[in-house]
Amino acid sequence: MDTEGLKLVAAAIAIGIGAIGPGIGIGLIGGRALEAMGRNPEAESSIRTTMILAIAFAEAVAIYALVISLIIKFT
Amino acid sequence: MLHISIKAEKLFDIFGFPVTNSLIATEIVLIAFFILAVWGKNHFIVRWITHSLYSFFETILHDKTALFFPFLGSLFLFIIFSNWFGLLPGVESIFLKEGRGSIPLLRGTTADLNVPLALAILTFIVIQWSGIKYVGLRQYLKKFINLKNPMSVFVGFLEIISEFSKIISFAFRLFGNIFAGEVLIAVIAFLIPILASFPFLALEIFVGFIQALVFSMLTAVFLSTAMAKEH
């Protein structure tokens, strides 16, 4: 396999594996936030704020993987 | 063939200063923002947006909201305008012939790493400044350099790293999301030219809003933690 093909495979693997962890994390965050909202509907707005914040942190990890794969792909 | 470029492309030079397609889009967004700020400030929609933004930041910053709202609000509005500007028809789809290839005339503002990086550095400076101002220089530096015991030296070292990693994570979160969205839309439009990219456009409108919200909300949260007195 030549270097170009290996680069494509490497980029795909980087984002593919890198998206697993944040996917699980975001699912857990969303599920727990829904549970909390169901138990305490009055606190919905503050729970939503915290949930979006936590999702942003979890998602940042996937973005790092994306950046790595973009760097592999385009340089 | 599909045209994807990770960096903004240079269109022409003005006195040796390279003008990229992203810079032109940024100028258009800035002018639109300026017009809205000067002539639209009393329109009820603008007032409603600023009011709801204010009450949103009030839940995070409490009594310091009035001081930081000009910064946070303009951060939110500028990011949301530039995210949505990249989705308008014509952006990334009108091409100019340049040498052998062709380059798009306009490119989304935040799809160029320079803009998120500049915003992230600005945010970083504001966070540090507010920490020094409201906690006091000596007390604030104590968080980073603490020679009481080896453990606190190590924790201080970690704190320094986490402060600087804020710049990287701010910049790459915004850039990565918006750039990935543009690549997604380009790829879908390339695979199925008719109607298939519509749901992804709707998703990108939502993502643009969420990213603007996340950027300004994280800034507010970091500001409030920087200003909190240590126990």
PDB file of C-alpha atoms in Angstrom:
ATOM      1  CA  MET A   1       0.000   0.000   0.000  1.00  0.00           C
ATOM      2  CA  ASP A   2       1.349   3.444  -0.862  1.00  0.00           C
ATOM      3  CA  THR A   3       1.636   6.414   1.506  1.00  0.00           C
ATOM      4  CA  GLU A   4      -1.521   8.154   0.246  1.00  0.00           C
ATOM      5  CA  GLY A   5      -3.674   5.105   0.911  1.00  0.00           C
ATOM      6  CA  LEU A   6      -2.143   4.590   4.340  1.00  0.00           C
ATOM      7  CA  LYS A   7      -2.867   8.239   5.135  1.00  0.00           C
ATOM      8  CA  LEU A   8      -6.550   7.779   4.296  1.00  0.00           C
ATOM      9  CA  VAL A   9      -6.745   4.645   6.457  1.00  0.00           C
ATOM     10  CA  ALA A  10      -4.984   6.437   9.316  1.00  0.00           C
ATOM     11  CA  ALA A  11      -7.361   9.400   9.144  1.00  0.00           C
ATOM     12  CA  ALA A  12     -10.399   7.105   9.143  1.00  0.00           C
ATOM     13  CA  ILE A  13      -9.085   5.083  12.096  1.00  0.00           C
ATOM     14  CA  ALA A  14      -8.232   8.240  14.065  1.00  0.00           C
ATOM     15  CA  ILE A  15     -11.718   9.727  13.869  1.00  0.00           C
ATOM     16  CA  GLY A  16     -13.446   6.339  14.041  1.00  0.00           C
ATOM     17  CA  ILE A  17     -11.856   5.231  17.284  1.00  0.00           C
ATOM     18  CA  GLY A  18     -11.791   8.753  18.665  1.00  0.00           C
ATOM     19  CA  ALA A  19     -15.558   9.089  18.304  1.00  0.00           C
ATOM     20  CA  ILE A  20     -16.346   5.974  20.388  1.00  0.00           C
ATOM     21  CA  GLY A  21     -15.482   7.398  23.801  1.00  0.00           C
ATOM     22  CA  PRO A  22     -17.243  10.765  23.422  1.00  0.00           C
ATOM     23  CA  GLY A  23     -20.269   8.968  21.928  1.00  0.00           C
ATOM     24  CA  ILE A  24     -20.620   6.793  25.017  1.00  0.00           C
ATOM     25  CA  GLY A  25     -19.968   9.792  27.238  1.00  0.00           C
ATOM     26  CA  ILE A  26     -22.564  12.027  25.590  1.00  0.00           C
ATOM     27  CA  GLY A  27     -25.117   9.213  25.741  1.00  0.00           C
ATOM     28  CA  LEU A  28     -24.510   8.739  29.453  1.00  0.00           C
ATOM     29  CA  ILE A  29     -24.695  12.478  30.111  1.00  0.00           C
ATOM     30  CA  GLY A  30     -27.950  12.854  28.191  1.00  0.00           C
ATOM     31  CA  GLY A  31     -29.508   9.817  29.851  1.00  0.00           C
ATOM     32  CA  ARG A  32     -28.581  10.892  33.358  1.00  0.00           C
ATOM     33  CA  ALA A  33     -29.751  14.435  32.669  1.00  0.00           C
ATOM     34  CA  LEU A  34     -33.136  13.097  31.529  1.00  0.00           C
ATOM     35  CA  GLU A  35     -33.329  10.986  34.685  1.00  0.00           C
ATOM     36  CA  ALA A  36     -32.566  14.018  36.807  1.00  0.00           C
ATOM     37  CA  MET A  37     -35.159  16.094  34.936  1.00  0.00           C
ATOM     38  CA  GLY A  38     -37.753  13.370  35.479  1.00  0.00           C
ATOM     39  CA  ARG A  39     -37.059  13.286  39.189  1.00  0.00           C
ATOM     40  CA  ASN A  40     -36.942  17.023  39.642  1.00  0.00           C
ATOM     41  CA  PRO A  41     -38.751  18.883  36.843  1.00  0.00           C
ATOM     42  CA  GLU A  42     -38.392  22.277  38.564  1.00  0.00           C
ATOM     43  CA  ALA A  43     -34.613  22.165  38.172  1.00  0.00           C
ATOM     44  CA  GLU A  44     -34.878  21.611  34.411  1.00  0.00           C
ATOM     45  CA  SER A  45     -33.189  24.828  33.274  1.00  0.00           C
ATOM     46  CA  SER A  46     -30.129  24.461  35.505  1.00  0.00           C
ATOM     47  CA  ILE A  47     -29.830  20.762  34.606  1.00  0.00           C
ATOM     48  CA  ARG A  48     -29.979  21.644  30.918  1.00  0.00           C
ATOM     49  CA  THR A  49     -27.228  24.246  31.293  1.00  0.00           C
ATOM     50  CA  THR A  50     -24.962  21.818  33.110  1.00  0.00           C
ATOM     51  CA  MET A  51     -25.778  19.087  30.580  1.00  0.00           C
ATOM     52  CA  ILE A  52     -24.791  21.240  27.607  1.00  0.00           C
ATOM     53  CA  LEU A  53     -21.589  22.206  29.402  1.00  0.00           C
ATOM     54  CA  ALA A  54     -20.701  18.564  30.108  1.00  0.00           C
ATOM     55  CA  ILE A  55     -21.560  17.558  26.545  1.00  0.00           C
ATOM     56  CA  ALA A  56     -19.281  20.312  25.253  1.00  0.00           C
ATOM     57  CA  PHE A  57     -16.413  18.908  27.318  1.00  0.00           C
ATOM     58  CA  ALA A  58     -17.061  15.346  26.164  1.00  0.00           C
ATOM     59  CA  GLU A  59     -17.408  16.445  22.576  1.00  0.00           C
ATOM     60  CA  ALA A  60     -14.108  18.322  22.699  1.00  0.00           C
ATOM     61  CA  VAL A  61     -12.359  14.937  22.814  1.00  0.00           C
ATOM     62  CA  ALA A  62     -13.983  13.900  19.551  1.00  0.00           C
ATOM     63  CA  ILE A  63     -12.983  17.235  18.068  1.00  0.00           C
ATOM     64  CA  TYR A  64      -9.348  16.573  18.975  1.00  0.00           C
ATOM     65  CA  ALA A  65      -9.558  13.273  17.102  1.00  0.00           C
ATOM     66  CA  LEU A  66     -11.162  15.080  14.180  1.00  0.00           C
ATOM     67  CA  VAL A  67      -8.379  17.655  14.107  1.00  0.00           C
ATOM     68  CA  ILE A  68      -5.768  14.899  14.153  1.00  0.00           C
ATOM     69  CA  SER A  69      -7.452  13.108  11.269  1.00  0.00           C
ATOM     70  CA  LEU A  70      -7.805  16.355   9.310  1.00  0.00           C
ATOM     71  CA  ILE A  71      -4.104  17.062   9.819  1.00  0.00           C
ATOM     72  CA  ILE A  72      -3.250  13.558   8.597  1.00  0.00           C
ATOM     73  CA  LYS A  73      -5.554  13.931   5.624  1.00  0.00           C
ATOM     74  CA  PHE A  74      -4.586  17.404   4.435  1.00  0.00           C
ATOM     75  CA  THR A  75      -0.852  17.665   5.131  1.00  0.00           C
TER      76      THR A  75
ATOM     77  CA  MET B   1     -14.091  16.980  -7.756  1.00  0.00           C
ATOM     78  CA  LEU B   2     -14.865  17.811  -4.151  1.00  0.00           C
ATOM     79  CA  HIS B   3     -13.148  20.968  -2.939  1.00  0.00           C
ATOM     80  CA  ILE B   4     -12.054  20.711   0.713  1.00  0.00           C
ATOM     81  CA  SER B   5      -9.270  22.835   2.118  1.00  0.00           C
ATOM     82  CA  ILE B   6      -8.345  22.939   5.794  1.00  0.00           C
ATOM     83  CA  LYS B   7      -7.007  26.489   5.599  1.00  0.00           C
ATOM     84  CA  ALA B   8      -8.433  29.636   4.072  1.00  0.00           C
ATOM     85  CA  GLU B   9      -7.069  30.347   0.615  1.00  0.00           C
ATOM     86  CA  LYS B  10      -5.444  33.593  -0.441  1.00  0.00           C
ATOM     87  CA  LEU B  11      -7.364  35.575  -3.034  1.00  0.00           C
ATOM     88  CA  PHE B  12      -5.109  38.606  -3.506  1.00  0.00           C
ATOM     89  CA  ASP B  13      -2.634  40.886  -1.753  1.00  0.00           C
ATOM     90  CA  ILE B  14      -3.113  44.396  -0.414  1.00  0.00           C
ATOM     91  CA  PHE B  15       0.317  45.970   0.168  1.00  0.00           C
ATOM     92  CA  GLY B  16       1.806  42.576   0.942  1.00  0.00           C
ATOM     93  CA  PHE B  17      -1.048  41.673   3.308  1.00  0.00           C
ATOM     94  CA  PRO B  18      -2.719  38.469   2.134  1.00  0.00           C
ATOM     95  CA  VAL B  19      -6.495  38.710   1.803  1.00  0.00           C
ATOM     96  CA  THR B  20      -8.105  35.295   2.215  1.00  0.00           C
ATOM     97  CA  ASN B  21     -11.657  34.288   1.335  1.00  0.00           C
ATOM     98  CA  SER B  22     -12.353  33.856   5.047  1.00  0.00           C
ATOM     99  CA  LEU B  23     -11.235  37.422   5.752  1.00  0.00           C
ATOM    100  CA  ILE B  24     -13.732  38.813   3.246  1.00  0.00           C
ATOM    101  CA  ALA B  25     -16.526  36.815   4.911  1.00  0.00           C
ATOM    102  CA  THR B  26     -15.378  38.101   8.312  1.00  0.00           C
ATOM    103  CA  GLU B  27     -15.548  41.688   7.084  1.00  0.00           C
ATOM    104  CA  ILE B  28     -19.079  41.146   5.755  1.00  0.00           C
ATOM    105  CA  VAL B  29     -20.165  39.645   9.095  1.00  0.00           C
ATOM    106  CA  LEU B  30     -18.537  42.534  10.979  1.00  0.00           C
ATOM    107  CA  ILE B  31     -20.284  45.146   8.814  1.00  0.00           C
ATOM    108  CA  ALA B  32     -23.640  43.373   9.256  1.00  0.00           C
ATOM    109  CA  PHE B  33     -23.018  43.190  12.997  1.00  0.00           C
ATOM    110  CA  PHE B  34     -22.155  46.895  13.083  1.00  0.00           C
ATOM    111  CA  ILE B  35     -25.274  47.866  11.135  1.00  0.00           C
ATOM    112  CA  LEU B  36     -27.406  45.740  13.459  1.00  0.00           C
ATOM    113  CA  ALA B  37     -25.759  47.273  16.534  1.00  0.00           C
ATOM    114  CA  VAL B  38     -26.197  50.872  15.373  1.00  0.00           C
ATOM    115  CA  TRP B  39     -29.579  50.901  13.617  1.00  0.00           C
ATOM    116  CA  GLY B  40     -31.286  47.811  14.980  1.00  0.00           C
ATOM    117  CA  LYS B  41     -30.612  48.231  18.670  1.00  0.00           C
ATOM    118  CA  ASN B  42     -34.140  49.338  19.515  1.00  0.00           C
ATOM    119  CA  HIS B  43     -35.920  46.715  17.468  1.00  0.00           C
ATOM    120  CA  PHE B  44     -37.978  44.469  19.706  1.00  0.00           C
ATOM    121  CA  ILE B  45     -36.362  41.228  18.401  1.00  0.00           C
ATOM    122  CA  VAL B  46     -32.881  42.532  19.210  1.00  0.00           C
ATOM    123  CA  ARG B  47     -34.054  43.660  22.633  1.00  0.00           C
ATOM    124  CA  TRP B  48     -35.687  40.283  23.260  1.00  0.00           C
ATOM    125  CA  ILE B  49     -32.493  38.415  22.272  1.00  0.00           C
ATOM    126  CA  THR B  50     -30.246  40.563  24.438  1.00  0.00           C
ATOM    127  CA  HIS B  51     -32.686  40.343  27.334  1.00  0.00           C
ATOM    128  CA  SER B  52     -32.853  36.554  27.248  1.00  0.00           C
ATOM    129  CA  LEU B  53     -29.063  36.354  26.868  1.00  0.00           C
ATOM    130  CA  TYR B  54     -28.681  38.620  29.886  1.00  0.00           C
ATOM    131  CA  SER B  55     -30.962  36.539  32.064  1.00  0.00           C
ATOM    132  CA  PHE B  56     -29.150  33.395  30.876  1.00  0.00           C
ATOM    133  CA  PHE B  57     -25.727  34.729  31.886  1.00  0.00           C
ATOM    134  CA  GLU B  58     -27.197  35.988  35.154  1.00  0.00           C
ATOM    135  CA  THR B  59     -27.690  32.369  36.260  1.00  0.00           C
ATOM    136  CA  ILE B  60     -23.915  31.842  35.962  1.00  0.00           C
ATOM    137  CA  LEU B  61     -22.310  35.151  36.878  1.00  0.00           C
ATOM    138  CA  HIS B  62     -24.918  36.577  39.316  1.00  0.00           C
ATOM    139  CA  ASP B  63     -23.929  40.107  40.377  1.00  0.00           C
ATOM    140  CA  LYS B  64     -21.030  40.478  37.905  1.00  0.00           C
ATOM    141  CA  THR B  65     -23.242  40.020  34.829  1.00  0.00           C
ATOM    142  CA  ALA B  66     -23.558  43.711  33.966  1.00  0.00           C
ATOM    143  CA  LEU B  67     -19.775  44.068  33.845  1.00  0.00           C
ATOM    144  CA  PHE B  68     -19.109  41.118  31.532  1.00  0.00           C
ATOM    145  CA  PHE B  69     -22.289  41.111  29.464  1.00  0.00           C
ATOM    146  CA  PRO B  70     -20.936  43.389  26.678  1.00  0.00           C
ATOM    147  CA  PHE B  71     -18.077  40.939  26.122  1.00  0.00           C
ATOM    148  CA  LEU B  72     -20.096  37.726  26.463  1.00  0.00           C
ATOM    149  CA  GLY B  73     -23.044  38.987  24.468  1.00  0.00           C
ATOM    150  CA  SER B  74     -20.963  40.222  21.562  1.00  0.00           C
ATOM    151  CA  LEU B  75     -18.982  36.970  21.644  1.00  0.00           C
ATOM    152  CA  PHE B  76     -22.207  34.977  21.355  1.00  0.00           C
ATOM    153  CA  LEU B  77     -23.716  37.156  18.626  1.00  0.00           C
ATOM    154  CA  PHE B  78     -20.529  37.366  16.571  1.00  0.00           C
ATOM    155  CA  ILE B  79     -19.970  33.599  16.686  1.00  0.00           C
ATOM    156  CA  ILE B  80     -23.574  32.787  15.834  1.00  0.00           C
ATOM    157  CA  PHE B  81     -23.566  35.259  12.930  1.00  0.00           C
ATOM    158  CA  SER B  82     -20.334  33.887  11.531  1.00  0.00           C
ATOM    159  CA  ASN B  83     -21.484  30.272  11.969  1.00  0.00           C
ATOM    160  CA  TRP B  84     -24.719  30.941  10.141  1.00  0.00           C
ATOM    161  CA  PHE B  85     -23.048  33.068   7.480  1.00  0.00           C
ATOM    162  CA  GLY B  86     -21.137  29.982   6.354  1.00  0.00           C
ATOM    163  CA  LEU B  87     -24.453  28.230   5.639  1.00  0.00           C
ATOM    164  CA  LEU B  88     -25.859  30.879   3.311  1.00  0.00           C
ATOM    165  CA  PRO B  89     -26.186  29.890  -0.324  1.00  0.00           C
ATOM    166  CA  GLY B  90     -23.228  31.156  -2.318  1.00  0.00           C
ATOM    167  CA  VAL B  91     -20.696  30.805   0.482  1.00  0.00           C
ATOM    168  CA  GLU B  92     -18.239  28.031  -0.414  1.00  0.00           C
ATOM    169  CA  SER B  93     -20.069  27.506  -3.709  1.00  0.00           C
ATOM    170  CA  ILE B  94     -19.080  30.473  -5.898  1.00  0.00           C
ATOM    171  CA  PHE B  95     -15.654  29.714  -7.315  1.00  0.00           C
ATOM    172  CA  LEU B  96     -12.989  31.938  -8.811  1.00  0.00           C
ATOM    173  CA  LYS B  97     -10.505  30.623 -11.337  1.00  0.00           C
ATOM    174  CA  GLU B  98      -6.990  30.929  -9.976  1.00  0.00           C
ATOM    175  CA  GLY B  99      -4.060  29.522 -11.882  1.00  0.00           C
ATOM    176  CA  ARG B 100      -4.591  25.807 -12.357  1.00  0.00           C
ATOM    177  CA  GLY B 101      -7.370  25.251  -9.830  1.00  0.00           C
ATOM    178  CA  SER B 102     -10.271  27.302  -8.528  1.00  0.00           C
ATOM    179  CA  ILE B 103     -10.927  28.691  -5.051  1.00  0.00           C
ATOM    180  CA  PRO B 104     -14.203  29.697  -3.393  1.00  0.00           C
ATOM    181  CA  LEU B 105     -14.871  33.424  -3.182  1.00  0.00           C
ATOM    182  CA  LEU B 106     -16.280  33.215   0.351  1.00  0.00           C
ATOM    183  CA  ARG B 107     -15.595  30.825   3.197  1.00  0.00           C
ATOM    184  CA  GLY B 108     -17.287  30.606   6.577  1.00  0.00           C
ATOM    185  CA  THR B 109     -15.631  32.893   9.120  1.00  0.00           C
ATOM    186  CA  THR B 110     -15.235  30.341  11.883  1.00  0.00           C
ATOM    187  CA  ALA B 111     -14.221  27.610   9.420  1.00  0.00           C
ATOM    188  CA  ASP B 112     -10.799  29.286   9.352  1.00  0.00           C
ATOM    189  CA  LEU B 113      -8.715  28.420  12.431  1.00  0.00           C
ATOM    190  CA  ASN B 114      -7.423  31.998  12.810  1.00  0.00           C
ATOM    191  CA  VAL B 115     -10.779  33.428  13.928  1.00  0.00           C
ATOM    192  CA  PRO B 116     -11.525  30.874  16.703  1.00  0.00           C
ATOM    193  CA  LEU B 117      -7.901  31.107  17.824  1.00  0.00           C
ATOM    194  CA  ALA B 118      -8.104  34.909  18.074  1.00  0.00           C
ATOM    195  CA  LEU B 119     -11.365  34.662  20.023  1.00  0.00           C
ATOM    196  CA  ALA B 120      -9.851  32.006  22.314  1.00  0.00           C
ATOM    197  CA  ILE B 121      -6.770  34.122  23.064  1.00  0.00           C
ATOM    198  CA  LEU B 122      -8.976  37.151  23.740  1.00  0.00           C
ATOM    199  CA  THR B 123     -11.111  35.060  26.100  1.00  0.00           C
ATOM    200  CA  PHE B 124      -8.017  33.711  27.844  1.00  0.00           C
ATOM    201  CA  ILE B 125      -6.726  37.264  28.447  1.00  0.00           C
ATOM    202  CA  VAL B 126     -10.097  38.410  29.788  1.00  0.00           C
ATOM    203  CA  ILE B 127     -10.284  35.414  32.156  1.00  0.00           C
ATOM    204  CA  GLN B 128      -6.786  36.022  33.548  1.00  0.00           C
ATOM    205  CA  TRP B 129      -7.377  39.773  33.835  1.00  0.00           C
ATOM    206  CA  SER B 130     -10.629  39.330  35.733  1.00  0.00           C
ATOM    207  CA  GLY B 131      -9.032  36.758  38.011  1.00  0.00           C
ATOM    208  CA  ILE B 132      -6.183  39.131  38.870  1.00  0.00           C
ATOM    209  CA  LYS B 133      -8.532  42.076  39.293  1.00  0.00           C
ATOM    210  CA  TYR B 134     -11.164  40.465  41.509  1.00  0.00           C
ATOM    211  CA  VAL B 135      -9.077  38.021  43.542  1.00  0.00           C
ATOM    212  CA  GLY B 136      -5.877  40.049  43.740  1.00  0.00           C
ATOM    213  CA  LEU B 137      -2.578  39.271  42.053  1.00  0.00           C
ATOM    214  CA  ARG B 138      -1.001  37.560  45.057  1.00  0.00           C
ATOM    215  CA  GLN B 139      -4.043  35.461  45.859  1.00  0.00           C
ATOM    216  CA  TYR B 140      -4.571  34.578  42.188  1.00  0.00           C
ATOM    217  CA  LEU B 141      -0.969  33.483  41.626  1.00  0.00           C
ATOM    218  CA  LYS B 142      -1.235  31.331  44.746  1.00  0.00           C
ATOM    219  CA  LYS B 143      -3.475  29.024  42.729  1.00  0.00           C
ATOM    220  CA  PHE B 144      -0.602  28.328  40.331  1.00  0.00           C
ATOM    221  CA  ILE B 145       2.552  28.644  42.429  1.00  0.00           C
ATOM    222  CA  ASN B 146       2.167  27.161  45.866  1.00  0.00           C
ATOM    223  CA  LEU B 147       5.270  25.916  47.665  1.00  0.00           C
ATOM    224  CA  LYS B 148       3.561  24.714  50.845  1.00  0.00           C
ATOM    225  CA  ASN B 149       4.003  21.022  50.083  1.00  0.00           C
ATOM    226  CA  PRO B 150       5.020  18.907  47.071  1.00  0.00           C
ATOM    227  CA  MET B 151       1.425  18.017  46.295  1.00  0.00           C
ATOM    228  CA  SER B 152       0.345  21.639  45.907  1.00  0.00           C
ATOM    229  CA  VAL B 153       3.375  22.341  43.708  1.00  0.00           C
ATOM    230  CA  PHE B 154       2.189  19.582  41.395  1.00  0.00           C
ATOM    231  CA  VAL B 155      -1.430  20.789  41.488  1.00  0.00           C
ATOM    232  CA  GLY B 156      -0.265  24.302  40.649  1.00  0.00           C
ATOM    233  CA  PHE B 157       1.670  22.945  37.686  1.00  0.00           C
ATOM    234  CA  LEU B 158      -1.453  21.146  36.467  1.00  0.00           C
ATOM    235  CA  GLU B 159      -3.470  24.354  36.902  1.00  0.00           C
ATOM    236  CA  ILE B 160      -1.018  26.242  34.672  1.00  0.00           C
ATOM    237  CA  ILE B 161      -1.326  23.579  31.973  1.00  0.00           C
ATOM    238  CA  SER B 162      -5.111  23.567  32.194  1.00  0.00           C
ATOM    239  CA  GLU B 163      -5.203  27.362  31.826  1.00  0.00           C
ATOM    240  CA  PHE B 164      -3.258  27.172  28.575  1.00  0.00           C
ATOM    241  CA  SER B 165      -5.159  24.162  27.288  1.00  0.00           C
ATOM    242  CA  LYS B 166      -8.280  26.343  27.479  1.00  0.00           C
ATOM    243  CA  ILE B 167      -7.007  28.272  24.449  1.00  0.00           C
ATOM    244  CA  ILE B 168      -6.527  25.085  22.431  1.00  0.00           C
ATOM    245  CA  SER B 169      -9.817  23.506  23.411  1.00  0.00           C
ATOM    246  CA  PHE B 170     -11.809  26.727  22.808  1.00  0.00           C
ATOM    247  CA  ALA B 171     -10.229  27.260  19.402  1.00  0.00           C
ATOM    248  CA  PHE B 172     -10.408  23.682  18.165  1.00  0.00           C
ATOM    249  CA  ARG B 173     -13.914  23.026  19.473  1.00  0.00           C
ATOM    250  CA  LEU B 174     -15.370  25.896  17.472  1.00  0.00           C
ATOM    251  CA  PHE B 175     -13.192  25.347  14.417  1.00  0.00           C
ATOM    252  CA  GLY B 176     -13.669  21.575  14.413  1.00  0.00           C
ATOM    253  CA  ASN B 177     -17.441  21.712  14.703  1.00  0.00           C
ATOM    254  CA  ILE B 178     -17.970  24.336  12.031  1.00  0.00           C
ATOM    255  CA  PHE B 179     -15.378  22.960   9.627  1.00  0.00           C
ATOM    256  CA  ALA B 180     -16.700  19.407  10.072  1.00  0.00           C
ATOM    257  CA  GLY B 181     -20.201  20.695   9.345  1.00  0.00           C
ATOM    258  CA  GLU B 182     -19.079  22.351   6.128  1.00  0.00           C
ATOM    259  CA  VAL B 183     -17.244  19.208   5.030  1.00  0.00           C
ATOM    260  CA  LEU B 184     -20.341  17.150   5.862  1.00  0.00           C
ATOM    261  CA  ILE B 185     -22.612  19.373   3.776  1.00  0.00           C
ATOM    262  CA  ALA B 186     -20.111  19.416   0.898  1.00  0.00           C
ATOM    263  CA  VAL B 187     -19.807  15.616   0.926  1.00  0.00           C
ATOM    264  CA  ILE B 188     -23.585  15.032   1.100  1.00  0.00           C
ATOM    265  CA  ALA B 189     -24.217  17.552  -1.684  1.00  0.00           C
ATOM    266  CA  PHE B 190     -21.531  15.799  -3.721  1.00  0.00           C
ATOM    267  CA  LEU B 191     -23.084  12.348  -3.208  1.00  0.00           C
ATOM    268  CA  ILE B 192     -26.767  13.268  -3.661  1.00  0.00           C
ATOM    269  CA  PRO B 193     -27.139  16.688  -5.296  1.00  0.00           C
ATOM    270  CA  ILE B 194     -30.868  17.192  -4.696  1.00  0.00           C
ATOM    271  CA  LEU B 195     -32.570  17.834  -1.333  1.00  0.00           C
ATOM    272  CA  ALA B 196     -30.434  15.338   0.632  1.00  0.00           C
ATOM    273  CA  SER B 197     -28.331  18.031   2.296  1.00  0.00           C
ATOM    274  CA  PHE B 198     -31.384  19.811   3.693  1.00  0.00           C
ATOM    275  CA  PRO B 199     -31.596  17.925   7.039  1.00  0.00           C
ATOM    276  CA  PHE B 200     -27.859  18.425   7.468  1.00  0.00           C
ATOM    277  CA  LEU B 201     -28.278  22.161   6.883  1.00  0.00           C
ATOM    278  CA  ALA B 202     -30.921  22.199   9.616  1.00  0.00           C
ATOM    279  CA  LEU B 203     -28.528  20.262  11.869  1.00  0.00           C
ATOM    280  CA  GLU B 204     -25.774  22.775  11.119  1.00  0.00           C
ATOM    281  CA  ILE B 205     -28.032  25.693  12.044  1.00  0.00           C
ATOM    282  CA  PHE B 206     -28.579  23.991  15.384  1.00  0.00           C
ATOM    283  CA  VAL B 207     -24.861  23.197  15.789  1.00  0.00           C
ATOM    284  CA  GLY B 208     -23.945  26.809  15.026  1.00  0.00           C
ATOM    285  CA  PHE B 209     -26.289  27.995  17.756  1.00  0.00           C
ATOM    286  CA  ILE B 210     -25.045  25.388  20.255  1.00  0.00           C
ATOM    287  CA  GLN B 211     -21.396  26.194  19.578  1.00  0.00           C
ATOM    288  CA  ALA B 212     -21.969  29.924  20.045  1.00  0.00           C
ATOM    289  CA  LEU B 213     -23.840  29.151  23.270  1.00  0.00           C
ATOM    290  CA  VAL B 214     -21.133  26.754  24.483  1.00  0.00           C
ATOM    291  CA  PHE B 215     -18.324  29.199  23.710  1.00  0.00           C
ATOM    292  CA  SER B 216     -19.918  32.097  25.585  1.00  0.00           C
ATOM    293  CA  MET B 217     -21.220  29.882  28.408  1.00  0.00           C
ATOM    294  CA  LEU B 218     -17.820  28.276  29.005  1.00  0.00           C
ATOM    295  CA  THR B 219     -16.292  31.759  29.041  1.00  0.00           C
ATOM    296  CA  ALA B 220     -18.833  32.783  31.685  1.00  0.00           C
ATOM    297  CA  VAL B 221     -18.175  29.649  33.756  1.00  0.00           C
ATOM    298  CA  PHE B 222     -14.383  30.102  33.580  1.00  0.00           C
ATOM    299  CA  LEU B 223     -14.794  33.766  34.489  1.00  0.00           C
ATOM    300  CA  SER B 224     -16.854  32.881  37.546  1.00  0.00           C
ATOM    301  CA  THR B 225     -14.353  30.210  38.642  1.00  0.00           C
ATOM    302  CA  ALA B 226     -11.444  32.616  38.088  1.00  0.00           C
ATOM    303  CA  MET B 227     -13.164  35.243  40.221  1.00  0.00           C
ATOM    304  CA  ALA B 228     -14.108  32.836  43.016  1.00  0.00           C
ATOM    305  CA  LYS B 229     -12.135  33.323  46.201  1.00  0.00           C
ATOM    306  CA  GLU B 230     -10.310  30.255  47.450  1.00  0.00           C
ATOM    307  CA  HIS B 231     -11.435  28.843  50.748  1.00  0.00           C
TER     308      HIS B 231
END
